[in-house]
C-alpha positions in Angstrom: 19.4 -48.1 -4.6 21.5 -47.4 -1.4 20.4 -50.8 -0.1 21.3 -52.5 -3.8 24.8 -51.3 -3.2 25.8 -52.5 0.4 24.2 -55.9 -0.3 26.3 -56.0 -3.1 24.3 -56.4 -5.9 25.3 -53.5 -8.3 28.7 -52.1 -8.0 27.9 -48.7 -9.2 24.6 -46.0 -8.5 23.3 -45.8 -12.2 21.7 -42.6 -10.9 25.1 -40.6 -10.5 25.5 -41.3 -14.0 22.4 -39.3 -14.8 22.7 -35.4 -15.7 20.0 -33.8 -14.1 17.6 -31.6 -16.5 18.2 -28.1 -16.4 14.6 -26.1 -15.1 13.2 -23.8 -17.5 11.2 -20.5 -17.2 8.7 -20.2 -19.5 9.3 -17.3 -22.0 8.2 -14.2 -20.3 6.0 -11.5 -22.5 5.9 -7.9 -21.9 3.1 -6.1 -23.2 3.3 -2.3 -24.7 0.8 0.3 -23.8 -0.7 -0.3 -27.3 -1.1 -3.8 -26.8 -2.7 -3.6 -23.4 -4.8 -0.7 -24.6 -5.9 -3.0 -27.6 -6.5 -5.7 -25.6 -8.7 -3.9 -23.2 -10.6 -2.3 -26.0 -11.2 -5.9 -27.6 -12.1 -7.4 -24.2 -14.7 -4.8 -23.5 -16.8 -5.6 -26.4 -15.8 -9.3 -26.4 -18.8 -11.8 -27.3 -18.0 -15.9 -27.8 -19.1 -16.9 -30.9 -20.2 -20.4 -29.1 -23.6 -19.7 -27.4 -23.1 -20.1 -23.6 -19.5 -19.4 -23.7 -19.3 -15.7 -23.5 -17.5 -14.2 -20.3 -19.0 -10.8 -19.8 -16.2 -10.3 -17.2 -13.1 -11.0 -19.5 -12.8 -7.4 -19.5 -13.1 -6.7 -15.8 -10.4 -9.6 -15.3 -7.8 -8.4 -17.8 -8.3 -4.7 -16.3 -7.5 -5.9 -12.6 -4.7 -8.4 -13.6 -3.0 -5.2 -15.4 -3.5 -2.9 -12.7 -2.5 -5.3 -10.3 -0.4 -8.5 -11.2 -2.8 -10.6 -9.3 -2.4 -14.5 -10.5 -5.0 -16.2 -11.9 -6.3 -18.4 -9.0 -5.9 -15.1 -6.9 -8.6 -12.8 -9.4 -11.1 -15.8 -9.5 -11.5 -16.6 -5.6 -11.4 -12.6 -4.9 -15.0 -11.1 -3.1 -16.3 -8.1 -2.5 -15.3 -8.5 1.2 -11.6 -8.6 0.2 -12.0 -5.0 -1.4 -12.0 -1.4 0.7 -13.5 1.0 -1.4 -13.2 3.7 1.1 -9.1 3.2 1.0 -8.9 1.6 -2.4 -7.2 -1.4 -1.3 -7.2 -5.2 -2.4 -6.6 -7.9 0.3 -5.7 -11.3 -1.0 -6.4 -14.2 1.1 -7.8 -16.8 -0.8 -6.5 -18.7 -4.2 -8.4 -20.8 -6.5 -6.8 -23.8 -7.5 -7.9 -27.0 -9.7 -7.1 -30.7 -8.2 -8.2 -33.6 -10.4 -9.8 -31.5 -12.7 -12.1 -29.5 -9.5 -12.0 -26.4 -8.8 -11.0 -25.7 -5.1 -10.5 -23.1 -2.8 -7.1 -22.7 -0.8 -4.9 -20.1 0.3 -2.1 -18.3 -1.5 0.5 -20.3 -3.1 3.0 -18.8 0.1 3.2 -16.7 3.3 4.2 -13.8 1.0 1.0 -14.1 -1.0 -1.1 -13.6 1.8 -0.7 -9.5 1.4 -2.9 -6.0 1.1 -2.2 -3.5 -1.6 -3.6 0.3 -3.3 -5.2 0.0 -6.2 -6.0 2.8 -8.9 -9.4 4.0 -7.6 -10.8 4.3 -11.5 -10.1 0.5 -11.4 -12.1 -0.2 -8.3 -14.9 2.4 -9.1 -15.1 0.4 -12.6 -15.6 -3.2 -11.0 -18.6 -1.5 -8.6 -20.2 0.1 -11.1 -20.3 -2.7 -13.6 -20.1 -5.9 -11.4 -21.3 -4.9 -7.8 -24.7 -6.5 -6.7 -24.3 -7.0 -3.0 -21.6 -6.7 -0.4 -20.9 -10.6 -0.3 -19.9 -13.1 -2.9 -17.5 -13.0 -5.7 -16.1 -10.4 -8.1 -16.1 -12.4 -10.8 -18.9 -15.5 -11.5 -20.2 -17.6 -13.7 -23.8 -17.6 -12.5 -25.3 -17.4 -9.2 -22.1 -17.1 -7.5 -20.3 -20.4 -9.1 -16.7 -20.1 -9.7 -15.8 -19.2 -13.6 -13.9 -22.7 -14.5 -10.3 -21.8 -16.0 -11.5 -23.5 -19.1 -13.8 -20.2 -19.7 -11.2 -17.9 -18.6 -8.5 -19.0 -21.1 -11.0 -19.3 -23.9 -12.4 -15.8 -23.4 -8.6 -14.5 -23.4 -7.1 -16.4 -25.8 -9.8 -14.9 -28.3 -9.5 -11.2 -27.3 -5.8 -11.9 -28.0 -6.6 -13.1 -31.5 -9.1 -9.9 -31.7 -6.1 -7.5 -30.3 -3.5 -8.9 -33.1 -1.7 -10.5 -29.9 -0.1 -14.3 -30.2 -2.1 -16.8 -28.3 1.0 -17.7 -26.7 0.9 -14.6 -24.3 -0.1 -15.9 -21.5 -2.6 -14.6 -18.7 0.3 -14.9 -16.4 2.3 -12.6 -18.4 -0.2 -9.4 -17.5 1.8 -9.6 -14.0 4.9 -9.8 -15.9 3.9 -6.6 -17.7 2.5 -5.0 -14.2 6.0 -5.7 -12.6 8.2 -4.8 -15.3 6.5 -1.4 -15.6 6.6 -0.6 -12.0 10.7 -1.4 -12.0 11.0 0.4 -15.1 8.9 3.6 -13.3 12.0 2.9 -10.4 9.3 1.6 -7.6 11.4 -0.3 -4.5 12.3 -4.0 -5.6 10.8 -5.0 -2.1 7.8 -2.8 -2.5 6.9 -4.3 -5.3 7.5 -8.0 -4.1 5.2 -7.7 -1.4 2.4 -5.8 -3.5 2.6 -9.0 -6.1 2.9 -11.8 -2.8 6.8 -12.7 -4.1 10.2 -12.5 -2.3 12.4 -10.0 -3.2 15.3 -12.4 -4.5 12.9 -14.3 -6.5 11.9 -10.8 -8.1 15.4 -9.7 -8.6 16.2 -13.0 -10.4 13.3 -12.7 -12.2 13.1 -9.1 -13.4 17.4 -8.3 -13.2 17.4 -7.1 -17.1 14.6 -4.5 -16.0 
């Protein structure tokens, strides 16, 4: 375009006449205490109506998401080596992403994403008691150490929403918003919250200014 202007092929740059499209954020939903309890209750006994599509650990994934604000890729990439049961801390060092239809293990989306934080002991005790089989490997797995497909997770999660009477439009990522909103509503320091969820403090302030 610049070359065409300099050569006199066009008189004006048409790009300057185009209005930019404003960026929009997905509508964020924060679950109430009652909705969280209902969601966990139905996830506890969830069984898919389609044979072979059940996700036995959907309860544990939702539980940890609500307790930590972890992203979807961080949850599915979590390994037992990342959990310190002695100090009740979880370290985020990996992130599962989808590239051209294939799940690929990578690093968190930013430098802030690599982090370590404390988790309610009871949550980790549930994970160990019900999912732990050995000291290595994935915490959440489909079978024989395979990553859970994002489609399987979404299907099971959406079904649990239906059973709990919660709109299907509520994203798994909204469990992250619920966690952060709960912390900020209880007067946790913004910097500490941002470190916990792996976001920049300015981003947290802009996103949760209403809280």
